[in-house]
PDB file of C-alpha atoms in Angstrom:
ATOM      1  CA  GLU A   1     102.843  81.947 127.095  1.00 84.00           C
ATOM      2  CA  LEU A   2     102.257  81.689 123.347  1.00 89.00           C
ATOM      3  CA  LYS A   3     105.203  81.505 120.602  1.00 93.00           C
ATOM      4  CA  VAL A   4     105.267  81.136 116.949  1.00 96.00           C
ATOM      5  CA  GLU A   5     108.473  80.085 115.050  1.00 97.00           C
ATOM      6  CA  GLN A   6     108.531  80.763 111.299  1.00 97.00           C
ATOM      7  CA  ASN A   7     111.198  78.701 108.975  1.00 97.00           C
ATOM      8  CA  PRO A   8     113.119  79.446 107.090  1.00 97.00           C
ATOM      9  CA  LEU A   9     113.635  83.124 108.432  1.00 97.00           C
ATOM     10  CA  PHE A  10     115.379  83.717 104.890  1.00 96.00           C
ATOM     11  CA  LEU A  11     114.684  82.483 101.600  1.00 94.00           C
ATOM     12  CA  SER A  12     115.993  83.003  98.354  1.00 95.00           C
ATOM     13  CA  MET A  13     114.494  80.933  95.231  1.00 92.00           C
ATOM     14  CA  GLN A  14     114.318  81.461  91.712  1.00 94.00           C
ATOM     15  CA  GLU A  15     111.052  81.731  89.562  1.00 96.00           C
ATOM     16  CA  GLY A  16     108.910  78.671  88.540  1.00 96.00           C
ATOM     17  CA  LYS A  17     110.234  76.600  91.476  1.00 96.00           C
ATOM     18  CA  ASN A  18     108.018  75.188  94.677  1.00 96.00           C
ATOM     19  CA  TYR A  19     108.437  75.987  98.312  1.00 95.00           C
ATOM     20  CA  THR A  20     107.145  75.831 101.316  1.00 97.00           C
ATOM     21  CA  ILE A  21     107.163  78.202 104.833  1.00 98.00           C
ATOM     22  CA  TYR A  22     106.393  76.694 108.089  1.00 98.00           C
ATOM     23  CA  CYS A  23     104.922  78.535 111.033  1.00 97.00           C
ATOM     24  CA  ASN A  24     104.874  76.416 114.734  1.00 97.00           C
ATOM     25  CA  TYR A  25     103.216  78.159 117.341  1.00 95.00           C
ATOM     26  CA  SER A  26     102.944  77.056 121.218  1.00 93.00           C
ATOM     27  CA  THR A  27      99.657  76.287 122.483  1.00 87.00           C
ATOM     28  CA  THR A  28      96.163  76.068 121.503  1.00 82.00           C
ATOM     29  CA  SER A  29      95.040  78.687 119.270  1.00 81.00           C
ATOM     30  CA  ASP A  30      91.342  80.218 117.550  1.00 74.00           C
ATOM     31  CA  ARG A  31      92.817  81.681 114.724  1.00 89.00           C
ATOM     32  CA  LEU A  32      95.880  81.873 112.255  1.00 94.00           C
ATOM     33  CA  TYR A  33      96.670  84.068 110.031  1.00 96.00           C
ATOM     34  CA  TRP A  34      99.045  85.126 107.310  1.00 98.00           C
ATOM     35  CA  TYR A  35     100.189  88.607 106.600  1.00 98.00           C
ATOM     36  CA  ARG A  36     102.685  89.973 103.882  1.00 98.00           C
ATOM     37  CA  GLN A  37     104.449  92.748 103.929  1.00 98.00           C
ATOM     38  CA  ASP A  38     106.247  94.831 101.281  1.00 97.00           C
ATOM     39  CA  PRO A  39     109.419  96.466 101.903  1.00 94.00           C
ATOM     40  CA  GLY A  40     108.675  99.535 104.112  1.00 93.00           C
ATOM     41  CA  LYS A  41     104.979  99.029 103.849  1.00 96.00           C
ATOM     42  CA  SER A  42     101.969  98.125 105.893  1.00 97.00           C
ATOM     43  CA  LEU A  43     100.891  94.267 106.322  1.00 97.00           C
ATOM     44  CA  GLU A  44      98.558  92.560 104.312  1.00 97.00           C
ATOM     45  CA  SER A  45      96.324  90.100 105.222  1.00 96.00           C
ATOM     46  CA  LEU A  46      96.215  87.073 103.253  1.00 97.00           C
ATOM     47  CA  PHE A  47      94.473  84.279 104.794  1.00 96.00           C
ATOM     48  CA  VAL A  48      92.605  83.304 107.862  1.00 94.00           C
ATOM     49  CA  LEU A  49      92.426  79.554 108.997  1.00 94.00           C
ATOM     50  CA  LEU A  50      90.263  78.827 112.022  1.00 88.00           C
ATOM     51  CA  SER A  51      90.131  75.203 111.812  1.00 83.00           C
ATOM     52  CA  ASN A  52      91.941  72.028 111.742  1.00 83.00           C
ATOM     53  CA  GLY A  53      92.000  71.052 108.096  1.00 83.00           C
ATOM     54  CA  ALA A  54      91.348  74.506 106.773  1.00 90.00           C
ATOM     55  CA  VAL A  55      93.008  75.288 103.415  1.00 93.00           C
ATOM     56  CA  LYS A  56      92.906  78.610 101.628  1.00 95.00           C
ATOM     57  CA  GLN A  57      94.270  79.399  98.201  1.00 97.00           C
ATOM     58  CA  GLU A  58      94.882  82.292  96.582  1.00 96.00           C
ATOM     59  CA  GLY A  59      96.283  82.450  93.176  1.00 96.00           C
ATOM     60  CA  ARG A  60      99.979  81.107  93.845  1.00 97.00           C
ATOM     61  CA  LEU A  61      99.710  80.929  97.644  1.00 98.00           C
ATOM     62  CA  MET A  62      98.123  78.070  99.520  1.00 98.00           C
ATOM     63  CA  ALA A  63      97.559  78.102 103.289  1.00 98.00           C
ATOM     64  CA  SER A  64      96.832  74.994 105.946  1.00 96.00           C
ATOM     65  CA  LEU A  65      96.359  74.549 109.542  1.00 95.00           C
ATOM     66  CA  ASP A  66      96.792  71.284 111.182  1.00 93.00           C
ATOM     67  CA  THR A  67      95.764  72.464 114.959  1.00 91.00           C
ATOM     68  CA  LYS A  68      96.654  69.015 116.159  1.00 92.00           C
ATOM     69  CA  ALA A  69     100.512  69.637 115.264  1.00 93.00           C
ATOM     70  CA  ARG A  70     100.018  73.341 115.852  1.00 93.00           C
ATOM     71  CA  LEU A  71     101.515  73.838 112.679  1.00 95.00           C
ATOM     72  CA  SER A  72     100.523  75.856 109.370  1.00 97.00           C
ATOM     73  CA  THR A  73     102.398  75.979 106.325  1.00 98.00           C
ATOM     74  CA  LEU A  74     102.222  78.685 103.152  1.00 98.00           C
ATOM     75  CA  HIS A  75     103.067  77.157 100.103  1.00 98.00           C
ATOM     76  CA  ILE A  76     104.140  78.656  96.926  1.00 97.00           C
ATOM     77  CA  THR A  77     103.606  77.318  93.335  1.00 97.00           C
ATOM     78  CA  ALA A  78     105.432  78.098  90.446  1.00 95.00           C
ATOM     79  CA  ALA A  79     106.684  81.391  92.105  1.00 95.00           C
ATOM     80  CA  VAL A  80     106.976  84.614  90.516  1.00 96.00           C
ATOM     81  CA  HIS A  81     109.079  87.859  91.182  1.00 95.00           C
ATOM     82  CA  ASP A  82     105.920  89.622  92.609  1.00 96.00           C
ATOM     83  CA  LEU A  83     105.881  87.371  95.097  1.00 97.00           C
ATOM     84  CA  SER A  84     109.225  88.779  96.747  1.00 97.00           C
ATOM     85  CA  ALA A  85     107.941  89.931 100.320  1.00 97.00           C
ATOM     86  CA  THR A  86     108.495  89.412 103.746  1.00 97.00           C
ATOM     87  CA  TYR A  87     105.550  86.717 105.254  1.00 98.00           C
ATOM     88  CA  PHE A  88     104.399  86.364 108.810  1.00 98.00           C
ATOM     89  CA  CYS A  89     102.174  84.292 110.086  1.00 97.00           C
ATOM     90  CA  ALA A  90     100.607  85.308 113.496  1.00 96.00           C
ATOM     91  CA  VAL A  91      98.225  83.328 115.948  1.00 94.00           C
ATOM     92  CA  ASP A  92      95.696  84.569 118.301  1.00 88.00           C
ATOM     93  CA  GLY A  93      95.548  82.938 121.529  1.00 75.00           C
ATOM     94  CA  GLY A  94      92.189  83.922 122.276  1.00 71.00           C
ATOM     95  CA  GLY A  95      89.611  86.350 122.953  1.00 69.00           C
ATOM     96  CA  ALA A  96      90.745  89.263 120.849  1.00 73.00           C
ATOM     97  CA  ASP A  97      93.713  90.337 123.485  1.00 80.00           C
ATOM     98  CA  GLY A  98      96.263  91.058 120.051  1.00 90.00           C
ATOM     99  CA  LEU A  99      98.320  88.864 117.686  1.00 93.00           C
ATOM    100  CA  THR A 100     101.506  86.852 118.081  1.00 94.00           C
ATOM    101  CA  PHE A 101     103.646  87.121 115.204  1.00 96.00           C
ATOM    102  CA  GLY A 102     106.277  84.752 114.180  1.00 96.00           C
ATOM    103  CA  LYS A 103     109.559  86.786 113.169  1.00 97.00           C
ATOM    104  CA  GLY A 104     108.797  86.635 109.249  1.00 97.00           C
ATOM    105  CA  THR A 105     109.903  84.604 106.788  1.00 97.00           C
ATOM    106  CA  HIS A 106     111.985  87.431 104.183  1.00 96.00           C
ATOM    107  CA  LEU A 107     111.519  85.791 100.571  1.00 97.00           C
ATOM    108  CA  ILE A 108     113.286  86.721  97.641  1.00 97.00           C
ATOM    109  CA  ILE A 109     112.502  85.599  93.993  1.00 96.00           C
ATOM    110  CA  GLN A 110     114.781  85.690  91.251  1.00 93.00           C
ATOM    111  CA  PRO A 111     114.216  85.058  87.665  1.00 86.00           C
TER     112      PRO A 111
ATOM    113  CA  ASP B   1      94.916 100.848 104.447  1.00 56.00           C
ATOM    114  CA  ALA B   2      91.467  99.967 105.849  1.00 66.00           C
ATOM    115  CA  GLY B   3      90.422 103.806 106.841  1.00 93.00           C
ATOM    116  CA  ILE B   4      93.458 103.820 109.085  1.00 97.00           C
ATOM    117  CA  THR B   5      95.229 106.822 109.484  1.00 97.00           C
ATOM    118  CA  GLN B   6      98.584 106.990 111.793  1.00 98.00           C
ATOM    119  CA  SER B   7     100.383 110.201 112.621  1.00 97.00           C
ATOM    120  CA  PRO B   8     102.874 111.499 112.367  1.00 98.00           C
ATOM    121  CA  ARG B   9     104.487 109.114 109.733  1.00 97.00           C
ATOM    122  CA  HIS B  10     108.011 110.041 110.405  1.00 98.00           C
ATOM    123  CA  LYS B  11     108.872 111.634 113.950  1.00 98.00           C
ATOM    124  CA  VAL B  12     112.927 112.427 114.492  1.00 98.00           C
ATOM    125  CA  THR B  13     113.077 113.206 118.404  1.00 97.00           C
ATOM    126  CA  GLU B  14     116.235 113.417 121.912  1.00 97.00           C
ATOM    127  CA  THR B  15     115.971 110.862 124.412  1.00 97.00           C
ATOM    128  CA  GLY B  16     113.784 111.713 127.251  1.00 97.00           C
ATOM    129  CA  THR B  17     111.199 114.261 125.572  1.00 97.00           C
ATOM    130  CA  PRO B  18     107.236 113.056 125.710  1.00 96.00           C
ATOM    131  CA  VAL B  19     106.015 111.529 122.427  1.00 98.00           C
ATOM    132  CA  THR B  20     102.546 110.647 121.223  1.00 98.00           C
ATOM    133  CA  LEU B  21     101.850 109.183 118.508  1.00 98.00           C
ATOM    134  CA  ARG B  22      98.028 109.001 117.060  1.00 98.00           C
ATOM    135  CA  CYS B  23      95.736 106.252 115.357  1.00 98.00           C
ATOM    136  CA  HIS B  24      92.655 107.102 113.655  1.00 98.00           C
ATOM    137  CA  GLN B  25      89.520 104.837 112.176  1.00 98.00           C
ATOM    138  CA  THR B  26      86.779 105.643 110.287  1.00 97.00           C
ATOM    139  CA  GLU B  27      85.478 102.030 110.109  1.00 94.00           C
ATOM    140  CA  ASN B  28      84.193 102.330 113.559  1.00 93.00           C
ATOM    141  CA  HIS B  29      86.093  99.296 114.730  1.00 94.00           C
ATOM    142  CA  ARG B  30      85.498  98.305 118.148  1.00 94.00           C
ATOM    143  CA  TYR B  31      89.270  96.804 118.653  1.00 95.00           C
ATOM    144  CA  MET B  32      92.581  98.773 118.148  1.00 96.00           C
ATOM    145  CA  TYR B  33      96.095  97.516 118.753  1.00 97.00           C
ATOM    146  CA  TRP B  34      99.440  99.168 118.748  1.00 98.00           C
ATOM    147  CA  TYR B  35     102.365  97.334 117.692  1.00 98.00           C
ATOM    148  CA  ARG B  36     105.977  97.842 117.238  1.00 98.00           C
ATOM    149  CA  GLN B  37     108.020  96.156 114.697  1.00 98.00           C
ATOM    150  CA  ASP B  38     111.852  95.409 115.238  1.00 95.00           C
ATOM    151  CA  PRO B  39     114.410  93.793 112.870  1.00 89.00           C
ATOM    152  CA  GLY B  40     114.519  90.203 114.305  1.00 83.00           C
ATOM    153  CA  HIS B  41     111.113  90.520 116.131  1.00 86.00           C
ATOM    154  CA  GLY B  42     108.796  90.243 113.586  1.00 89.00           C
ATOM    155  CA  LEU B  43     105.870  92.467 115.433  1.00 96.00           C
ATOM    156  CA  ARG B  44     105.073  92.683 119.376  1.00 96.00           C
ATOM    157  CA  LEU B  45     102.128  93.977 120.523  1.00 96.00           C
ATOM    158  CA  ILE B  46     102.349  97.496 122.918  1.00 97.00           C
ATOM    159  CA  HIS B  47      98.902  97.868 123.911  1.00 97.00           C
ATOM    160  CA  TYR B  48      95.213  97.163 123.063  1.00 96.00           C
ATOM    161  CA  SER B  49      91.833  98.515 123.648  1.00 96.00           C
ATOM    162  CA  TYR B  50      89.101  96.674 123.563  1.00 93.00           C
ATOM    163  CA  GLY B  51      86.126  99.812 123.623  1.00 92.00           C
ATOM    164  CA  VAL B  52      86.283 103.710 124.731  1.00 94.00           C
ATOM    165  CA  LYS B  53      88.839 103.809 128.136  1.00 93.00           C
ATOM    166  CA  ASP B  54      89.136 100.166 128.227  1.00 95.00           C
ATOM    167  CA  THR B  55      92.810  99.275 127.523  1.00 95.00           C
ATOM    168  CA  ASP B  56      95.255  96.434 128.274  1.00 94.00           C
ATOM    169  CA  LYS B  57      98.825  95.763 128.455  1.00 94.00           C
ATOM    170  CA  GLY B  58     100.406  93.721 125.580  1.00 93.00           C
ATOM    171  CA  GLU B  59     103.865  91.778 125.920  1.00 91.00           C
ATOM    172  CA  VAL B  60     106.293  94.895 125.640  1.00 95.00           C
ATOM    173  CA  SER B  61     103.983  97.756 127.507  1.00 95.00           C
ATOM    174  CA  ASP B  62     107.134  98.849 129.409  1.00 96.00           C
ATOM    175  CA  GLY B  63     107.564 102.618 128.686  1.00 96.00           C
ATOM    176  CA  TYR B  64     104.220 103.015 127.087  1.00 98.00           C
ATOM    177  CA  SER B  65     100.472 104.397 127.917  1.00 97.00           C
ATOM    178  CA  VAL B  66      98.312 104.623 125.596  1.00 98.00           C
ATOM    179  CA  SER B  67      94.455 106.700 125.673  1.00 97.00           C
ATOM    180  CA  ARG B  68      91.053 105.873 123.965  1.00 97.00           C
ATOM    181  CA  SER B  69      88.343 108.379 124.574  1.00 96.00           C
ATOM    182  CA  LYS B  70      86.857 108.114 121.339  1.00 96.00           C
ATOM    183  CA  THR B  71      86.144 105.512 119.436  1.00 96.00           C
ATOM    184  CA  GLU B  72      87.802 107.077 116.440  1.00 97.00           C
ATOM    185  CA  ASP B  73      91.189 107.307 118.255  1.00 98.00           C
ATOM    186  CA  PHE B  74      93.827 105.841 119.919  1.00 98.00           C
ATOM    187  CA  LEU B  75      96.670 107.144 121.084  1.00 98.00           C
ATOM    188  CA  LEU B  76     100.158 105.822 122.217  1.00 98.00           C
ATOM    189  CA  THR B  77     102.499 107.665 124.345  1.00 98.00           C
ATOM    190  CA  LEU B  78     105.815 107.582 125.311  1.00 97.00           C
ATOM    191  CA  GLU B  79     106.730 109.407 128.732  1.00 93.00           C
ATOM    192  CA  SER B  80     110.275 109.678 128.186  1.00 97.00           C
ATOM    193  CA  ALA B  81     111.436 108.471 124.790  1.00 97.00           C
ATOM    194  CA  THR B  82     115.035 106.121 124.740  1.00 97.00           C
ATOM    195  CA  SER B  83     116.621 105.210 122.151  1.00 97.00           C
ATOM    196  CA  SER B  84     115.197 101.416 122.716  1.00 97.00           C
ATOM    197  CA  GLN B  85     112.304 102.888 121.667  1.00 98.00           C
ATOM    198  CA  THR B  86     113.489 103.888 118.287  1.00 98.00           C
ATOM    199  CA  SER B  87     111.294 101.500 115.636  1.00 98.00           C
ATOM    200  CA  VAL B  88     108.528 101.401 113.980  1.00 98.00           C
ATOM    201  CA  TYR B  89     104.907 101.522 115.051  1.00 98.00           C
ATOM    202  CA  PHE B  90     101.951  99.653 113.712  1.00 98.00           C
ATOM    203  CA  CYS B  91      98.369 100.975 114.756  1.00 98.00           C
ATOM    204  CA  ALA B  92      95.462  97.891 113.550  1.00 97.00           C
ATOM    205  CA  ILE B  93      92.036  97.344 114.177  1.00 96.00           C
ATOM    206  CA  ALA B  94      89.462  94.814 114.150  1.00 93.00           C
ATOM    207  CA  ASP B  95      85.517  94.746 114.444  1.00 86.00           C
ATOM    208  CA  GLY B  96      85.434  91.700 117.124  1.00 80.00           C
ATOM    209  CA  THR B  97      83.238  89.332 115.084  1.00 80.00           C
ATOM    210  CA  GLY B  98      84.240  86.021 114.199  1.00 75.00           C
ATOM    211  CA  VAL B  99      87.025  85.894 112.037  1.00 79.00           C
ATOM    212  CA  HIS B 100      88.566  89.178 113.629  1.00 82.00           C
ATOM    213  CA  ILE B 101      91.431  90.120 111.268  1.00 89.00           C
ATOM    214  CA  GLN B 102      93.465  93.038 112.029  1.00 93.00           C
ATOM    215  CA  TYR B 103      94.048  95.722 109.702  1.00 95.00           C
ATOM    216  CA  PHE B 104      97.177  97.443 109.913  1.00 97.00           C
ATOM    217  CA  GLY B 105      98.206 101.411 109.539  1.00 97.00           C
ATOM    218  CA  ALA B 106     100.741 102.568 107.025  1.00 97.00           C
ATOM    219  CA  GLY B 107     103.349 103.019 110.240  1.00 97.00           C
ATOM    220  CA  THR B 108     105.106 105.670 111.944  1.00 98.00           C
ATOM    221  CA  ARG B 109     108.854 105.099 111.796  1.00 98.00           C
ATOM    222  CA  LEU B 110     110.221 106.762 114.921  1.00 98.00           C
ATOM    223  CA  SER B 111     113.998 107.534 115.908  1.00 98.00           C
ATOM    224  CA  VAL B 112     115.237 108.254 119.498  1.00 98.00           C
ATOM    225  CA  LEU B 113     118.442 110.183 119.242  1.00 96.00           C
TER     226      LEU B 113
END
């Protein structure tokens, strides 16, 4: 059974600081996804990581994947308030039979 | 929301009543999914479909059934709603290409009293 663990589950940080969210998964996966969710809203796709060593960057967010360690990270650089949200990682166990999600990281960025 | 419409957006119902949630897409994507989101659990897969009349169970399928008679519509039915099914339900679609990004609808907030 595929399990996905995120940590931390809650993070409060100040603007301008850097931080990293970690996502560990238990079995081999073809694809790893990062999503953002604002309160009361839908999920927005941020990154898809397909291969070992993959790195994707968009603005102040950078995601990476280490398939050997079964670990993905989402790094936030010089955080700004607008990045406050809940971030989920999700793993595709193979085929197209749905994603297994982590519990999410609730990120609050304070001025 | 990537051409996905969920209806209703909010529903309050009583224990024991049947409830049907609808997901409609205009993207002609092959794959459709139903998830539920509960505090402390992230999202969990209920059922999914890989084509018309082709469906399969997910992690938390007990108490739910689905139907897909047309490419654009995926229905989720709670035959006899229970309070444990109070949740936010999200539909997602994907086109089945190599990247296979799932795009999510706006969600349906269901309260079972």
